[in-house]
Coordinates of C-alpha atoms and ligand atoms in Angstrom, one line a residue:
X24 CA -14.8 -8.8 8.9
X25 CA -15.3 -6.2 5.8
X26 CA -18.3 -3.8 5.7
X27 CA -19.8 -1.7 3.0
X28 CA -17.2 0.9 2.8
X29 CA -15.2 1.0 -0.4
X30 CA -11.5 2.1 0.7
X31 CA -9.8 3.9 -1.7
X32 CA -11.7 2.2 -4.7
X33 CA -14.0 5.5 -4.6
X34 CA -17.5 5.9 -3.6
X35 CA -17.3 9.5 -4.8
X36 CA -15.0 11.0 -7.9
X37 CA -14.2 13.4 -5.6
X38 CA -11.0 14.6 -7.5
X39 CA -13.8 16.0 -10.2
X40 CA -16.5 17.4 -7.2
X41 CA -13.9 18.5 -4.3
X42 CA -16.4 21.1 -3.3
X43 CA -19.3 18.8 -3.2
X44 CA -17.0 16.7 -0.6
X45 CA -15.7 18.9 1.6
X46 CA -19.3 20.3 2.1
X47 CA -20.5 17.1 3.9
X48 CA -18.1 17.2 6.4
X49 CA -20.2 17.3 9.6
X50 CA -17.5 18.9 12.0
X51 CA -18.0 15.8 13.9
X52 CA -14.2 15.1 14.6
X53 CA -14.8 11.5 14.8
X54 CA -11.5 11.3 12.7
X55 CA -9.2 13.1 14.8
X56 CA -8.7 10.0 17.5
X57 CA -7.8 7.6 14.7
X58 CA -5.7 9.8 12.6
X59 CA -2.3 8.5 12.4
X60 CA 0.1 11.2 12.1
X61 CA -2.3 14.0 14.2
X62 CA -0.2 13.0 17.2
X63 CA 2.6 14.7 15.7
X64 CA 0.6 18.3 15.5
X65 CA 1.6 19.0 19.4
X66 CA -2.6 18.8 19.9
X67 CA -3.1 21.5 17.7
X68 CA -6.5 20.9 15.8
X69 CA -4.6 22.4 12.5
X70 CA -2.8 18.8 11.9
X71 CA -6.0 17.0 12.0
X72 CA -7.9 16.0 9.0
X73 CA -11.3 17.4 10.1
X74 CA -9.2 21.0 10.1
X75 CA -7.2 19.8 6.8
X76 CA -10.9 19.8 5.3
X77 CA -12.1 23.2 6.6
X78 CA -9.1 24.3 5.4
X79 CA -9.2 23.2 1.7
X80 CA -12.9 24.3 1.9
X81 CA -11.6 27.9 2.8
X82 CA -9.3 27.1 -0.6
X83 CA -11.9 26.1 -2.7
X84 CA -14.3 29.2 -1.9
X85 CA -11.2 31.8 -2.4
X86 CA -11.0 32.6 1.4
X87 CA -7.4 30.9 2.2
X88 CA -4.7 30.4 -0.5
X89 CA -2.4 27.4 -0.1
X90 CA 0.5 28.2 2.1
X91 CA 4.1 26.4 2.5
X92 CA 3.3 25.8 6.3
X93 CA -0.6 24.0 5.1
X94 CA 1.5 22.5 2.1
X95 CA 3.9 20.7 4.7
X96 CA 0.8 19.6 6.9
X97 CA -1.0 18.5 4.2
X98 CA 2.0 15.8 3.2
X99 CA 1.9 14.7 6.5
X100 CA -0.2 12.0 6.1
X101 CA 0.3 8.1 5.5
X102 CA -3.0 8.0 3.2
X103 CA -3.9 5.1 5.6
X104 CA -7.4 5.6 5.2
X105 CA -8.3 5.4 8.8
X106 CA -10.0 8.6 8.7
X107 CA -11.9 7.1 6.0
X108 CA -12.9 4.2 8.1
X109 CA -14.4 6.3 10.9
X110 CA -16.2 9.6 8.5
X111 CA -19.1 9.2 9.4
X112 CA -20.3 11.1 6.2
X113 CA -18.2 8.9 4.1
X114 CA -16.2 11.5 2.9
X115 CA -13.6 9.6 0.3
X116 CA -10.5 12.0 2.7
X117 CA -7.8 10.4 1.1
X118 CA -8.7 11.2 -2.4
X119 CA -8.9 14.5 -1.1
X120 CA -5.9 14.7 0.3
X121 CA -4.3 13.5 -3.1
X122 CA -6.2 15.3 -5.5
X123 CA -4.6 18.9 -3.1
X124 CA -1.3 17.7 -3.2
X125 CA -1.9 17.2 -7.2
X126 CA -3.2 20.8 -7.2
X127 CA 0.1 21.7 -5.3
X128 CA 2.3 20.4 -7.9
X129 CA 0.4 22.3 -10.0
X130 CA 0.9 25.3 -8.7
X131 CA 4.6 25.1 -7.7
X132 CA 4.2 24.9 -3.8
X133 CA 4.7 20.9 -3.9
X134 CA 5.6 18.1 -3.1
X135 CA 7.6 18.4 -0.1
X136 CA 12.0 18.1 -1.4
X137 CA 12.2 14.6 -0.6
X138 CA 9.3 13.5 -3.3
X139 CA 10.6 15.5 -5.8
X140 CA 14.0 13.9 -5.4
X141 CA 12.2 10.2 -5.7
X142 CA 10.4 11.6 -9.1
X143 CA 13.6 12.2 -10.2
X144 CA 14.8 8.6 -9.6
X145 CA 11.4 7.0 -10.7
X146 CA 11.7 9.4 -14.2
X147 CA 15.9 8.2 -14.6
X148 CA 15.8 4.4 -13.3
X149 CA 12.0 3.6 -13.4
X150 CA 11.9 2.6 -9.2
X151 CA 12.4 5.0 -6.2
X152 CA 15.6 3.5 -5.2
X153 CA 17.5 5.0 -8.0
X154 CA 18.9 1.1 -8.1
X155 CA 19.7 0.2 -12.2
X156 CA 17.0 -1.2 -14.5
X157 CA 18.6 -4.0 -15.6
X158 CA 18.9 -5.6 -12.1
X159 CA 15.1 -5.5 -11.3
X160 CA 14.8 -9.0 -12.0
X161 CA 18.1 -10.2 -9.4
X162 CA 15.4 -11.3 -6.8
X163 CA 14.8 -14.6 -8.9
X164 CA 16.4 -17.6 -8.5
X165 CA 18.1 -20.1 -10.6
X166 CA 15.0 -22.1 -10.7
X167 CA 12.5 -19.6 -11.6
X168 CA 11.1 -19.5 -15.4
X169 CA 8.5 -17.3 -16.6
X170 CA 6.4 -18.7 -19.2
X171 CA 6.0 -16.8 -22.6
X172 CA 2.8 -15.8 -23.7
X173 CA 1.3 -16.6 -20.3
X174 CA -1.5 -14.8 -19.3
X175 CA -0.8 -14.1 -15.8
X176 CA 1.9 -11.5 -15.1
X177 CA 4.0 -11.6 -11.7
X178 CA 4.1 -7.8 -10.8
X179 CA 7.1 -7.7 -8.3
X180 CA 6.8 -3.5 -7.6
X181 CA 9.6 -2.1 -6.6
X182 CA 10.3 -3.0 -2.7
X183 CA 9.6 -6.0 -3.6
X184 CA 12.3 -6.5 -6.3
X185 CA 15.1 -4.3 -4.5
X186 CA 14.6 -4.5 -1.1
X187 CA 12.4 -6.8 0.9
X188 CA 12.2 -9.6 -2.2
X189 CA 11.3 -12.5 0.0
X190 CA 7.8 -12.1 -0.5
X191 CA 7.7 -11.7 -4.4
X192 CA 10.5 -14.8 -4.2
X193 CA 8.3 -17.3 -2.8
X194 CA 5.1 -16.4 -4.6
X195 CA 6.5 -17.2 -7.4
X196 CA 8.1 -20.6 -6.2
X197 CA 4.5 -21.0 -4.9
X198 CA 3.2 -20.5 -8.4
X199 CA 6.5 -22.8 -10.0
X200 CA 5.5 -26.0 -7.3
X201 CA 1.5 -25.3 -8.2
X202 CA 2.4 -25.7 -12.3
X203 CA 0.9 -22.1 -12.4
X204 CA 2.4 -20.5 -16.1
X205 CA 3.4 -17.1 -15.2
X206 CA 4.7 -14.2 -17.3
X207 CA 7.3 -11.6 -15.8
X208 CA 8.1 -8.3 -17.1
X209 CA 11.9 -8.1 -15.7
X210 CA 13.7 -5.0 -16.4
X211 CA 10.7 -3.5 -18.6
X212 CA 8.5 -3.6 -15.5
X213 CA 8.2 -0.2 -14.2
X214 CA 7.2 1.6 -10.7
X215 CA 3.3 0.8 -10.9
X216 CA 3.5 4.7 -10.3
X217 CA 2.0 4.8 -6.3
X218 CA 4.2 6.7 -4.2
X219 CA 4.5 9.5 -7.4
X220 CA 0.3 9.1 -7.8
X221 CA 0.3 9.5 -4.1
X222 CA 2.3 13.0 -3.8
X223 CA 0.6 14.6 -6.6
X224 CA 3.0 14.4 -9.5
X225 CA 0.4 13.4 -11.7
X226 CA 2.7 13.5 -15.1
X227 CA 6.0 11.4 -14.1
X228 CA 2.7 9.1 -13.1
X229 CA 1.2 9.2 -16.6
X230 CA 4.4 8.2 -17.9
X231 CA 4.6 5.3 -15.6
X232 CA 1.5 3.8 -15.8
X233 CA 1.1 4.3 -19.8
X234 CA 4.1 2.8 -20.1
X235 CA 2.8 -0.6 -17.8
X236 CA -0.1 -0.3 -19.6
X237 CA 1.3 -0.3 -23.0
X238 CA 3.6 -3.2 -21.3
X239 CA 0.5 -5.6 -20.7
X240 CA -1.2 -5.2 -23.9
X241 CA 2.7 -6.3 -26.2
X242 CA 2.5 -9.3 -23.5
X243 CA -0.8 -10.4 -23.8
X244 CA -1.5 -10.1 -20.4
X245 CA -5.1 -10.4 -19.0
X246 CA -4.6 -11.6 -15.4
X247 CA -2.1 -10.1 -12.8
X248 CA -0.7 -10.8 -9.6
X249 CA 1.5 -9.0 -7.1
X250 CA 3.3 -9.3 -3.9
X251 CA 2.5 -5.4 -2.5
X252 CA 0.1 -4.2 -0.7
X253 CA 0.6 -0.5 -3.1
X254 CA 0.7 -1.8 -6.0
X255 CA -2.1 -3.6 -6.5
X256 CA -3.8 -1.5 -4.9
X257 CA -3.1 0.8 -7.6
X258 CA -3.4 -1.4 -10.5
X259 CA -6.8 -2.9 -9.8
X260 CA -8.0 1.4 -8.3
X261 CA -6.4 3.6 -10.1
X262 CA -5.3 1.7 -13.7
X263 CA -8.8 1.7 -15.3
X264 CA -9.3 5.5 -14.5
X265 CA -6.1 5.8 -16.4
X266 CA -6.5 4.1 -18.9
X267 CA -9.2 5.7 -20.0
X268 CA -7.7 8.8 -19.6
X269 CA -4.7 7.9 -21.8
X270 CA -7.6 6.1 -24.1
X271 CA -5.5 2.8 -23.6
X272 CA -6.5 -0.6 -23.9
X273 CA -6.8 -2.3 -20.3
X274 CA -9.7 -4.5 -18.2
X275 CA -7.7 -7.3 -16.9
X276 CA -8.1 -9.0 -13.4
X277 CA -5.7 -7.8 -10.9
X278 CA -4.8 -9.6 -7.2
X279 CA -2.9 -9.4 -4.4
X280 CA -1.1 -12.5 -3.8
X281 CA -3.5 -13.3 -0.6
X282 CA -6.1 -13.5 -2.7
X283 CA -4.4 -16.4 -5.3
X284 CA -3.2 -18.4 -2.3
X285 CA -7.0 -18.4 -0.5
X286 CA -8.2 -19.6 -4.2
X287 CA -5.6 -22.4 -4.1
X288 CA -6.2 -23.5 -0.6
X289 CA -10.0 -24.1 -1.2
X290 CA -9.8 -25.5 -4.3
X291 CA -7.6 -28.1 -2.6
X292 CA -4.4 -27.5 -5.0
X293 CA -1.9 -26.2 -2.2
X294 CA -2.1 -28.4 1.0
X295 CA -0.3 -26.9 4.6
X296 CA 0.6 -30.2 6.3
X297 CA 3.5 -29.0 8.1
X298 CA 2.9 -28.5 11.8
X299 CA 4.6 -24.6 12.9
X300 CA 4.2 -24.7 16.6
X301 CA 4.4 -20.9 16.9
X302 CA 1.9 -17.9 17.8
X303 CA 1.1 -15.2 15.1
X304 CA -0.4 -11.6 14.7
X305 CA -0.7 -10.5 11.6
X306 CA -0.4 -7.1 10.9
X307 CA -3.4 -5.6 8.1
X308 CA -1.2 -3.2 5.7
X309 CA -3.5 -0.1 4.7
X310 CA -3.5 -0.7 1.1
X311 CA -4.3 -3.7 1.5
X312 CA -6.9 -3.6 4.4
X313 CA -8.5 -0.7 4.3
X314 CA -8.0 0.4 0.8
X315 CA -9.2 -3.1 -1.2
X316 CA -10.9 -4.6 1.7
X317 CA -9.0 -7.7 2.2
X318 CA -8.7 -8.7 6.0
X319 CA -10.0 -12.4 6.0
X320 CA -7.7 -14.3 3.1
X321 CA -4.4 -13.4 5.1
X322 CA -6.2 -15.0 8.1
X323 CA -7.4 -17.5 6.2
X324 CA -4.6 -18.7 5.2
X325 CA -2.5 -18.5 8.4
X326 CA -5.4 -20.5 10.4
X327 CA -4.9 -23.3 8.0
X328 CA -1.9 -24.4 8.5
X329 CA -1.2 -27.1 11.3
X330 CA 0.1 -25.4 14.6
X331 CA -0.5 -22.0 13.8
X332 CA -2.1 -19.7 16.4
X333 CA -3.2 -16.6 15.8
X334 CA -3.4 -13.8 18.4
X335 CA -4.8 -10.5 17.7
X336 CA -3.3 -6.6 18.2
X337 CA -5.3 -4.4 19.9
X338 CA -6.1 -2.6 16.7
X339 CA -6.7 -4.9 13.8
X340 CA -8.1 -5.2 10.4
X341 CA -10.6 -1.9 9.5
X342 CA -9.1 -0.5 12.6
X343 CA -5.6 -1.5 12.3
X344 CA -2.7 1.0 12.9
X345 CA -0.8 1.9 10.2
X346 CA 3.1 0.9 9.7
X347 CA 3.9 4.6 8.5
X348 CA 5.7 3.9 5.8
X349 CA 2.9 5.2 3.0
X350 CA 1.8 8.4 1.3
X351 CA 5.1 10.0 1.2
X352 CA 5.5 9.8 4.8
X353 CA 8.9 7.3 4.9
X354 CA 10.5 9.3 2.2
X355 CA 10.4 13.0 3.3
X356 CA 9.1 12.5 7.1
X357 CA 12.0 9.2 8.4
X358 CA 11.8 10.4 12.1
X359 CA 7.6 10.1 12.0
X360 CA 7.2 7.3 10.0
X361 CA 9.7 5.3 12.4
X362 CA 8.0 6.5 15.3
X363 CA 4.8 5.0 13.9
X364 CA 6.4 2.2 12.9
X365 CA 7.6 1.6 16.7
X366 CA 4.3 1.8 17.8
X367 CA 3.2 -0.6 15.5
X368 CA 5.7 -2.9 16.8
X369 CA 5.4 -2.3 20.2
X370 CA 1.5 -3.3 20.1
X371 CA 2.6 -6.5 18.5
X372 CA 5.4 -7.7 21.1
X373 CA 2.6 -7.2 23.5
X374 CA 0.3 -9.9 21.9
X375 CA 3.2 -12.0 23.4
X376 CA 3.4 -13.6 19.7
X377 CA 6.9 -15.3 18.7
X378 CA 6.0 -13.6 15.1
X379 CA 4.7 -10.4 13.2
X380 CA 3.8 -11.5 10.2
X381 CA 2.5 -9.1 7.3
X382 CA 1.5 -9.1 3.4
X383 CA 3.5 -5.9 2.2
X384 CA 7.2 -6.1 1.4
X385 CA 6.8 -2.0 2.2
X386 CA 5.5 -2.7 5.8
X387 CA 8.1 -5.0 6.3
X388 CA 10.8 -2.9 5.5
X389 CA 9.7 -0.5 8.5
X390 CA 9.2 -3.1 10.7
X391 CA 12.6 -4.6 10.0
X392 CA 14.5 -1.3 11.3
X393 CA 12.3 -0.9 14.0
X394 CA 12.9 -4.3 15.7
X395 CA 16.4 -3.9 14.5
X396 CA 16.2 -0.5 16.7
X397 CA 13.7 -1.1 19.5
X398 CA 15.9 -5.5 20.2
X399 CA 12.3 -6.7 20.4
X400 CA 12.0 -10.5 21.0
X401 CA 9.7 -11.0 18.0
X402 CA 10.5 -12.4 14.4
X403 CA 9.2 -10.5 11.5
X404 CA 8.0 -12.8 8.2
X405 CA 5.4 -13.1 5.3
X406 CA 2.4 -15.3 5.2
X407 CA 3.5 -16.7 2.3
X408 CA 6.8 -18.1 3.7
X409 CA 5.1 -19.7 6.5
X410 CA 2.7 -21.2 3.7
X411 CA 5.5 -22.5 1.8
X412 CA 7.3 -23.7 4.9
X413 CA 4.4 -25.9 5.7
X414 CA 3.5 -26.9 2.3
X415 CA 7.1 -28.5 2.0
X416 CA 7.0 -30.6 5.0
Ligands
SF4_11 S1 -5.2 9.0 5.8 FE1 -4.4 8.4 7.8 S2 -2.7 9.9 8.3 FE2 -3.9 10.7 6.5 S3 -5.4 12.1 7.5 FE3 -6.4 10.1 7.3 S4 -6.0 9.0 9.2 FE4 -4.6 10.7 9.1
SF4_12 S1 -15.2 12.4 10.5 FE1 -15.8 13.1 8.4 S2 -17.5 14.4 8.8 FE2 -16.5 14.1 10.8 S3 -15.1 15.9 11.0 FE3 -13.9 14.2 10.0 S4 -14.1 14.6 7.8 FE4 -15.7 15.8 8.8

């Protein structure tokens, strides 16, 4: 799996050249099919992203000026990247779509209510939730102890820490049973700045991520790890553009927790011996897929451990659906992003697997309410418990 595409890492600065990008558009449509949130445009070719370009090339040349009702469509997109997948002139679209709702901010016609109410909470409490600073770190448990002056930072974003927390829970007890030192930021951690980057409000993001950066350089930090899909996606993308741009100090490695796992299964340090009679399908979240390429390690690590089958959705890895949640969608669009979510769900329960497992504590958190909602016979979990589960036996 994994081809020559670069996801959201960039093959193109487009934010700098928007023109340049929107001129290779071939008209070819080929990402109208795959587009998840078209569906919702009643057919009409305006919702599509091969119109959404036309359009912003219109913009750029002074023939259309940006109107609420192009605003709204423009927001309606989960930045899954799946139009990125399928252009066949490799246009970088969701850096286009970002870098135009950036502009809208600018010019006072964005983001949509709903994201400017989150910036609000992200700019008072530091997370999205609005939930208090000082309880970012409640997730741990009594047996959790973060080394000083380690060099490896456990990033726990903020799903991770305030809602779905399983996932950044047992990395870290991974990490604890392996002897791995770890450093953790606790209340000083802040949003990595992804679903403000994301809607365009580029200055509550500067804030955020000078502030992590400034963070990792008083800890020392050169290596980090994360549970979520989003933000390490945007710490190992968008973090060294920014920290250039805020001329700060910042070159360290970055990895999704899939990533640390597959390194300690083939050096031999974490052994699966436990057998889990049960049949899988693993659902690829965008940011983590699409966006940094990584579709074999959570595969990797579910086919090695004892028992374990692994049954594929009809749409998996580069051309997996998306769970809805992203790009703004969950926050101002609920109704859309659950609907995409039930898809999602739906195409699982039909691999006739016992679970739907995932790497994103965001995905989760939509596929939680929609089996909740749709009394689906399927049980939703992280890799990385199933890894621990048969680990300890
Ligand atoms: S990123 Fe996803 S939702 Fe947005 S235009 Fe592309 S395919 Fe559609
Ligand atoms: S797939 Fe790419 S080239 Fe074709 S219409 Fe869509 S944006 Fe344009």
């Amino acid at each position: 799996m994994g081809n020559n595409r670069a996801g959201s890492s960039g093959k193109t600065n487009i934010t700098g050249d928007l023109s340049y990008s929107v001129d290779t558009c071939a008209r070819c449509g080929f990402c109208k099919p795959v587009c998840t949130t078209y569906p919702f445009g009643n057919g009409f070719e305006a919702f599509s992203p091969r119109a959404k370009v036309h359009y912003i090339k219109q913009v750029l040349e002074g023939k259309q000026k940006l109107t609420p009702e192009w605003v709204d469509r423009l927001y309606q997109c989960t930045t899954c990247e799946r139009c990125v997948e399928n252009c066949q002139t490799e246009i970088s679209l969701v850096h286009l779509w970002e870098a135009l709702r950036a502009e809208t901010v600018r010019q006072g016609i964005g983001p949509m209510p709903m994201h400017a109410k989150m910036r609000e909470a992200v700019d008072e409490y530091n997370n999205p939730y609005g939930e208090p600073k000082e309880e970012r770190n409640k997730w741990m448990q009594p047996d959790h102890s973060p080394t000083e002056g380690a060099e490896l930072l456990v990033f726990g974003g903020c799903t991770g820490s305030y809602r779905m927390t399983a996932m950044l829970r047992t990395g870290v007890t991974i990490l604890q049973r392996m002897g791995i030192p770890y450093a953790y930021a606790g209340p000083n951690e802040m949003c990595c700045g992804s679903p403000i980057l994301r809607t365009g409000q580029l200055e509550s993001a500067s804030r955020l991520i000078g502030t992590n950066l400034d963070l990792f350089e008083e800890m020392g930090i050169k290596e980090i790890v994360s549970p979520c899909s989003g933000c390490s996606k945007t710490i190992k993308h968008d973090y060294p553009k920014w920290a250039e741009k805020l001329n700060k100090n910042w070159s360290g490695k970055v990895q999704h927790f899939s990533e640390l796992y597959v390194e300690l299964l083939r050096d031999g340090r974490i052994k699966p011996t436990r057998r889990i009679e049960k049949t899988v399908t693993y659902h690829d979240p965008c940011h983590l897929g699409r966006a940094q390429r990584i579709f074999d390690e959570p595969r990797e690590i579910l086919r090695a451990i004892p028992g374990l089958k692994l049954v594929e959705m009809e749409f998996n890895a580069e051309n997996a659906r998306c769970c809805g949640a992203g790009g703004g969608v969950k926050g101002h669009y609920p109704e859309m992003a659950a609907q995409i979510a039930d898809k999602r769900v739906l195409e699982a329960v039909e691999t006739g697997a016992d679970l739907l497992v995932t790497m994103c504590p965001f995905c989760q958190a939509s596929f939680t309410q929609s089996i909740d909602k749709l009394g689906v016979n399927i049980e939703l979990i992280g890799v990385e418990e199933l890894l621990l589960q048969s680990v300890e036996g």
